[in-house]
Amino acid sequence: MSKRDYYDVLGVAKGASADEIKKGYRKKAKELHPDRNADNPDAEAQFKEANEAYEVLKDADKKAAYDRYGHAAFENGMGGGGGHPGGGFHGQGDFGSAFSDVFDDLFGDFMGGQRGGGGRSRAARGADLRYNLRVTLEEAYAGLQKTINVPTSVSCDSCDGSGAEGGAEPTTCPTCSGMGKVRAQQGFFTVERPCPTCSGMGQIIQNPCKSCGGQGRVHKDRALAVNIPAGVETGTRIRLAGEGEAGMRGGPSGDLYIFIEVDAHKIFEREGTNLFCRVPVAMTTATMGGDIEVPTIDGGRSRVKIPSGSQSGRQMRLRSKGMPALRGGPAGDMFIELAVETPVNLTSRQKELLKEFEELSEENNPQSSSFFSSVKNFWDSMKG
Ligand SMILES: [Zn+2]
Ligand SMILES: [Zn+2]
C-alpha cells in the first residue's frame, strides 16, 4: 500500500515551482506514453501514477494539502467503502503505521456504534478505543509523528482465539453439568449460586491456553506511529480505522480515536487559528518609535516596527504568523498587544533627565497624554 512520493514520481524537487512541476510532468508523460512503450509492461502503471501526481501538484489547494499531510490528505472518501485499508492493519505485528483519516465529523459514528453495511448478525466487532494525547502548541503548529503505546486486547496467537491449549474444544462443566449454576443447602433454604468451577459459563476448558489463561484474547501494548497533522486543537479527534480492539470470533477490529489536548502556552493564547500575546516595549521605543523583535510560534523571531507615540494596549497584526488551518486554507495571524514598560531603578542622572523632561513637557505640551501623566505619577511616587 506504500505510494511513491508525488514529487519523486514527477522527478522534481520538493519545493518545485508550478512551472517545474509542469515540465517534470511533460517529460515523464513523453517517456512513459503508452504509444512509445508497447514492450514495457510497467509503463502504463507509471503513466497513470504520473498523471495522478500531476493532478494533485498542479492544483494549488491540493498541493498545499499534500505538502502538509502527504497521501493521507486524499485517502479519505476515496473509492467508497473499501477506500481505507481498515481491518488490514490488524495482524500486522507489533508495529503498525497509520494515517489519520477524518476528524471530528466522524464523532457521531463513534458514539452511536452503528455502522453502515452488513445489517445481518455477524461476529462481534471489537471495541473502539480512545487515546488522549497531549501536545504542545509548537507541536500543534508544526504537526508531528508520535509513537503511542495502545493498550489493547488482540486475539491470542497460541490458541487461535479459542482459549484452549492446542486448539481443543471446551467441554461441559462436570460440576454443574453445563447449567452454570449449583444448588446449595443453607438452613431450610436451597439457594442457587453461579457454579464455582466454570464461573457460570457451563463449559470449562480442560487444558486452558497458557498464553491467555483461556480468555482467547491477550492484552498487548501496541506501538503505533501516528501522524498528527499541523493545526490540531483541543477537542480534535482523529480516527484510525481498524486500530481498536480485536473483534471476537474473527469479527472486525474497532477503531482507535485519538483525542487531542493542546497544552496552554506560556506566551501565546490561541483563538481558532489566531495567536495573541503581550509584548513589553521600552518607554523610549514606544515614545520615539523603533524596531523590536518578537518570538513567533515557529521558533523564529519577527521584527516589528513600533510607530512613535505608541500607547500601552496598542494592537498590531503579523499576517500569517498564527496557526495553520487544520483542513487547509490560509494560516491565522499573530496579534501582539504592546505593554509599555515604565522604567524602574533609575539612577540620579536618569531622574534628573526625566525631571527636566517633565518641566519641558509642561511648557511644550500642557495637555499631556495619559502616558505622560503616568510618567509624572511614577515620578511623584518616587519622590514620596
Ligand atoms: Zn490462548
Ligand atoms: Zn460449572
XYZ file of C-alpha atoms and ligand atoms in Angstrom:
386
model
C 0.000 0.000 0.000
C 3.001 2.286 0.006
C 2.626 5.034 -2.526
C 5.512 6.859 -4.063
C 6.046 10.482 -3.232
C 4.379 12.630 -5.903
C 7.426 14.852 -6.332
C 9.608 11.794 -6.867
C 7.110 10.440 -9.380
C 7.484 13.608 -11.451
C 11.233 13.747 -10.890
C 11.182 17.206 -9.346
C 12.433 18.603 -6.039
C 10.102 19.025 -3.071
C 9.686 22.772 -3.282
C 9.376 22.799 -7.084
C 7.526 25.695 -8.719
C 4.368 25.246 -10.787
C 6.479 25.644 -13.911
C 8.974 22.972 -12.871
C 6.144 20.622 -11.971
C 4.588 21.123 -15.382
C 7.926 20.497 -17.114
C 8.571 17.411 -14.985
C 5.183 16.019 -15.847
C 5.581 16.659 -19.586
C 8.919 14.923 -19.586
C 7.528 11.870 -17.761
C 4.430 11.789 -19.925
C 6.592 11.733 -23.052
C 8.843 8.985 -21.717
C 6.007 6.841 -20.496
C 3.379 7.419 -23.138
C 1.728 4.055 -23.951
C 2.253 4.603 -27.697
C 6.004 4.571 -27.204
C 6.125 1.763 -24.663
C 4.381 -1.133 -26.323
C 7.024 -3.518 -24.960
C 7.296 -2.070 -21.425
C 4.569 -3.603 -19.245
C 5.231 -1.180 -16.358
C 4.889 1.939 -18.449
C 1.126 2.105 -18.279
C 1.031 1.964 -14.482
C 3.819 4.558 -14.271
C 2.000 6.783 -16.736
C -1.115 6.629 -14.568
C 0.952 7.331 -11.496
C 2.478 10.414 -13.124
C -0.988 11.617 -14.122
C -2.242 11.165 -10.603
C 0.739 13.056 -9.174
C 0.269 15.888 -11.636
C -3.473 16.137 -10.922
C -2.584 16.906 -7.323
C 0.530 19.054 -7.697
C -0.839 21.314 -10.448
C -3.708 22.337 -8.189
C -2.546 24.854 -5.573
C -5.045 23.724 -2.927
C -4.431 20.029 -3.413
C -0.709 20.631 -3.475
C -0.889 22.505 -0.180
C -2.879 19.648 1.346
C -0.402 17.106 0.021
C 2.568 19.111 1.305
C 1.047 19.109 4.734
C -0.481 15.652 5.065
C 1.076 13.581 2.319
C -1.047 10.924 0.690
C -3.262 10.812 3.753
C -4.814 14.060 2.525
C -6.640 12.171 -0.215
C -7.297 8.813 1.338
C -10.489 9.748 2.987
C -13.522 9.113 0.843
C -11.508 7.517 -1.929
C -13.140 4.594 -3.646
C -16.157 4.367 -1.351
C -16.351 1.794 1.427
C -13.220 -0.054 0.501
C -11.089 3.068 0.304
C -9.440 2.754 3.645
C -7.300 -0.263 4.446
C -9.358 -0.622 7.645
C -9.068 -4.104 9.057
C -5.957 -4.667 7.007
C -3.941 -3.192 9.824
C -4.593 -5.887 12.378
C -2.333 -8.830 12.432
C 0.411 -6.620 11.175
C 2.584 -7.356 14.143
C 3.693 -5.064 16.878
C 4.371 -2.010 14.881
C 1.802 -0.556 12.585
C 1.843 2.738 10.813
C -1.400 4.518 10.413
C -2.667 7.703 8.929
C -5.418 9.712 10.407
C -8.433 9.597 8.221
C -11.024 12.137 9.147
C -11.539 14.425 12.051
C -14.304 15.283 14.428
C -17.118 14.995 11.899
C -16.911 11.266 12.455
C -17.567 11.530 16.120
C -21.256 10.667 15.775
C -20.218 7.444 14.175
C -18.075 6.645 17.181
C -20.711 7.364 19.803
C -23.549 5.648 18.012
C -21.572 2.500 17.357
C -23.891 1.983 14.433
C -22.109 1.487 11.193
C -23.325 1.055 7.692
C -23.086 -2.152 5.751
C -23.904 -5.640 6.872
C -27.129 -5.473 8.797
C -27.053 -9.216 9.333
C -25.810 -10.612 12.589
C -22.107 -11.101 12.435
C -19.149 -11.804 14.605
C -18.756 -9.150 17.285
C -16.838 -6.103 16.242
C -14.026 -5.084 18.578
C -14.495 -2.081 20.823
C -13.462 1.398 19.792
C -10.588 2.740 21.803
C -9.950 6.251 22.971
C -6.465 7.587 23.431
C -5.832 11.006 24.965
C -2.821 12.740 23.520
C -1.399 15.943 24.936
C 0.673 18.051 22.607
C 2.404 21.391 22.974
C 1.298 24.412 20.973
C 4.539 24.169 18.995
C 3.711 20.563 18.089
C 0.180 21.572 17.141
C 1.709 24.248 14.926
C 4.149 22.005 13.097
C 2.345 18.684 13.184
C 4.196 15.651 14.426
C 4.624 11.959 14.174
C 4.201 10.320 17.532
C 4.628 6.713 18.513
C 1.950 5.839 21.000
C 1.517 2.663 23.004
C -2.025 1.490 22.697
C -3.159 -0.996 25.318
C -5.497 -3.313 23.527
C -6.596 -6.911 23.524
C -5.767 -8.954 20.500
C -6.718 -12.436 19.513
C -4.379 -14.959 21.178
C -1.927 -16.403 18.694
C -1.179 -19.593 20.652
C -4.762 -20.899 20.693
C -6.089 -19.020 17.700
C -8.562 -17.267 19.977
C -10.301 -20.422 21.220
C -8.812 -20.263 24.736
C -7.934 -23.961 24.742
C -4.381 -25.240 24.582
C -3.644 -26.906 21.282
C -6.983 -25.775 19.846
C -9.065 -28.347 21.842
C -12.822 -27.691 22.151
C -14.223 -26.576 25.528
C -16.085 -29.348 27.388
C -19.234 -29.381 29.536
C -18.554 -28.495 33.167
C -18.747 -31.648 35.337
C -19.752 -29.720 38.484
C -22.937 -28.188 37.084
C -23.468 -30.393 34.046
C -23.485 -27.329 31.858
C -26.192 -25.456 33.835
C -23.815 -22.781 35.047
C -25.472 -22.877 38.487
C -25.223 -25.062 41.556
C -27.687 -25.589 44.382
C -26.627 -25.403 47.966
C -28.481 -26.031 51.246
C -28.496 -23.060 53.567
C -30.522 -23.756 56.694
C -34.025 -24.552 55.474
C -33.434 -22.994 52.091
C -31.949 -24.199 48.909
C -30.114 -21.418 47.095
C -28.708 -21.275 43.601
C -25.260 -19.904 43.048
C -23.131 -19.478 39.986
C -21.045 -22.607 39.509
C -17.636 -22.074 41.154
C -15.901 -24.391 38.710
C -16.909 -22.716 35.462
C -17.874 -19.264 36.861
C -21.357 -19.746 35.436
C -20.202 -20.383 31.876
C -21.370 -24.018 31.833
C -18.263 -25.023 29.960
C -14.728 -25.482 31.020
C -11.547 -25.631 29.132
C -9.780 -28.765 30.321
C -6.461 -27.508 29.255
C -6.541 -23.715 29.114
C -4.144 -21.969 26.816
C -1.113 -20.897 28.835
C -0.665 -17.644 26.958
C -4.140 -16.228 27.519
C -5.389 -18.232 30.542
C -8.332 -19.450 28.489
C -9.597 -15.965 27.554
C -8.875 -16.331 23.875
C -7.581 -12.772 23.841
C -4.452 -11.271 25.271
C -3.678 -7.745 26.374
C -0.940 -6.186 24.474
C 0.634 -2.785 24.110
C 1.000 -1.968 20.507
C 3.350 0.729 19.345
C 1.598 2.728 16.702
C 3.154 5.515 14.667
C 0.570 8.222 14.233
C 0.715 11.328 12.106
C -0.797 14.285 13.907
C -1.454 16.934 11.264
C -0.499 20.583 11.779
C -3.268 22.764 13.151
C -4.895 20.395 15.640
C -6.537 21.929 18.673
C -8.025 20.771 21.931
C -11.041 18.660 21.031
C -9.744 17.492 17.656
C -10.449 13.800 17.212
C -8.506 11.661 14.836
C -9.851 8.304 13.783
C -7.587 5.416 12.933
C -9.815 2.869 11.282
C -9.266 -0.731 12.354
C -6.752 0.134 15.100
C -9.073 -0.544 18.022
C -9.635 -3.794 19.886
C -9.620 -7.068 18.013
C -13.071 -8.439 17.286
C -14.467 -11.562 18.915
C -14.672 -14.762 16.890
C -12.987 -13.221 13.901
C -15.096 -10.043 13.926
C -13.636 -6.808 12.557
C -11.438 -4.650 14.754
C -12.789 -1.477 16.287
C -11.374 1.949 15.561
C -8.934 3.983 17.580
C -9.804 7.583 18.311
C -7.098 9.975 19.326
C -8.402 12.903 21.350
C -6.078 15.857 21.198
C -5.438 18.224 24.039
C -3.143 21.151 23.411
C -1.254 22.420 26.459
C -1.540 26.041 27.486
C 1.402 28.105 26.229
C 3.422 30.474 28.364
C 3.391 33.267 25.800
C 0.654 32.671 23.270
C -3.059 32.452 23.634
C -4.911 30.842 20.793
C -8.271 31.592 19.347
C -9.011 29.414 16.339
C -6.052 29.941 14.045
C -5.077 33.298 15.545
C -2.472 33.771 18.247
C -2.327 36.577 20.769
C 0.468 37.756 23.000
C 1.562 40.749 25.022
C 4.928 42.231 24.209
C 6.820 44.541 26.547
C 8.186 47.676 24.881
C 10.662 50.106 26.402
C 9.192 53.501 27.183
C 11.728 55.172 24.910
C 10.905 52.896 21.962
C 7.188 53.439 22.430
C 7.725 57.178 22.618
C 10.150 57.691 19.754
C 9.391 54.636 17.648
C 11.749 51.829 16.705
C 12.059 48.153 15.908
C 11.504 45.290 18.296
C 11.841 41.547 17.859
C 9.056 39.245 18.913
C 9.164 35.439 19.199
C 6.940 33.537 16.789
C 5.363 30.109 17.191
C 7.595 28.585 14.503
C 10.552 29.143 16.850
C 11.843 32.161 14.945
C 11.617 35.866 15.573
C 9.895 38.644 13.668
C 10.869 42.296 13.522
C 8.047 44.677 14.233
C 8.131 48.422 13.635
C 6.762 50.317 16.598
C 5.353 53.669 15.492
C 6.338 56.670 17.584
C 3.814 57.632 20.228
C 2.529 54.068 20.733
C 0.439 53.595 23.858
C 0.127 50.553 26.032
C -2.600 48.264 24.708
C -1.938 49.114 21.072
C -2.582 46.012 18.921
C -0.545 45.089 15.912
C -1.026 42.251 13.483
C 1.570 39.948 11.975
C -0.072 38.356 8.996
C 0.056 34.568 8.620
C 2.162 34.175 11.763
C -0.637 32.307 13.513
C -1.578 28.638 13.421
C -2.100 26.644 10.217
C -5.680 25.709 9.400
C -6.304 22.018 10.057
C -8.381 21.462 6.940
C -6.274 23.638 4.667
C -6.886 27.272 3.860
C -4.929 30.298 4.978
C -2.982 30.323 8.227
C -4.107 32.562 11.047
C -2.490 35.819 12.155
C -0.499 36.719 15.209
C -1.682 39.692 17.213
C 0.583 41.470 19.605
C -0.502 43.891 22.260
C 2.096 46.405 23.345
C 2.785 46.758 27.046
C 4.877 49.881 27.562
C 7.309 49.363 30.398
C 7.656 52.071 32.950
C 11.331 52.416 33.848
C 12.321 51.425 37.370
C 15.506 51.657 39.470
C 16.527 54.932 37.880
C 19.930 56.459 38.517
C 20.020 60.013 39.797
C 21.104 61.169 36.350
C 18.090 59.483 34.765
C 15.821 61.062 37.354
C 17.378 64.437 36.600
C 16.703 63.997 32.900
C 13.145 62.872 33.483
C 12.591 65.828 35.768
C 13.880 68.127 33.054
C 11.732 66.274 30.546
C 8.724 66.815 32.745
C 9.349 70.550 33.002
C 9.760 70.811 29.241
C 6.581 68.807 28.763
C 4.621 71.253 30.850
C 5.804 74.142 28.679
C 5.576 72.299 25.399
C 2.552 70.119 25.833
C 0.443 71.333 28.736
C -2.310 68.809 27.990
C -0.097 65.822 28.455
C -1.388 62.484 27.364
C -2.297 59.802 29.824
C 1.058 58.234 29.080
C 2.955 61.335 30.213
C 0.832 61.765 33.272
C 1.604 58.179 34.205
C 5.321 59.031 33.996
C 4.609 62.028 36.209
C 2.695 59.912 38.713
C 5.517 57.472 38.793
C 7.972 60.249 39.423
C 5.784 61.715 42.149
C 5.656 58.374 43.856
C 9.463 58.110 43.680
C 9.723 61.444 45.461
C 7.104 60.468 48.052
Zn -4.637 -18.516 24.085
Zn -19.974 -25.336 36.018
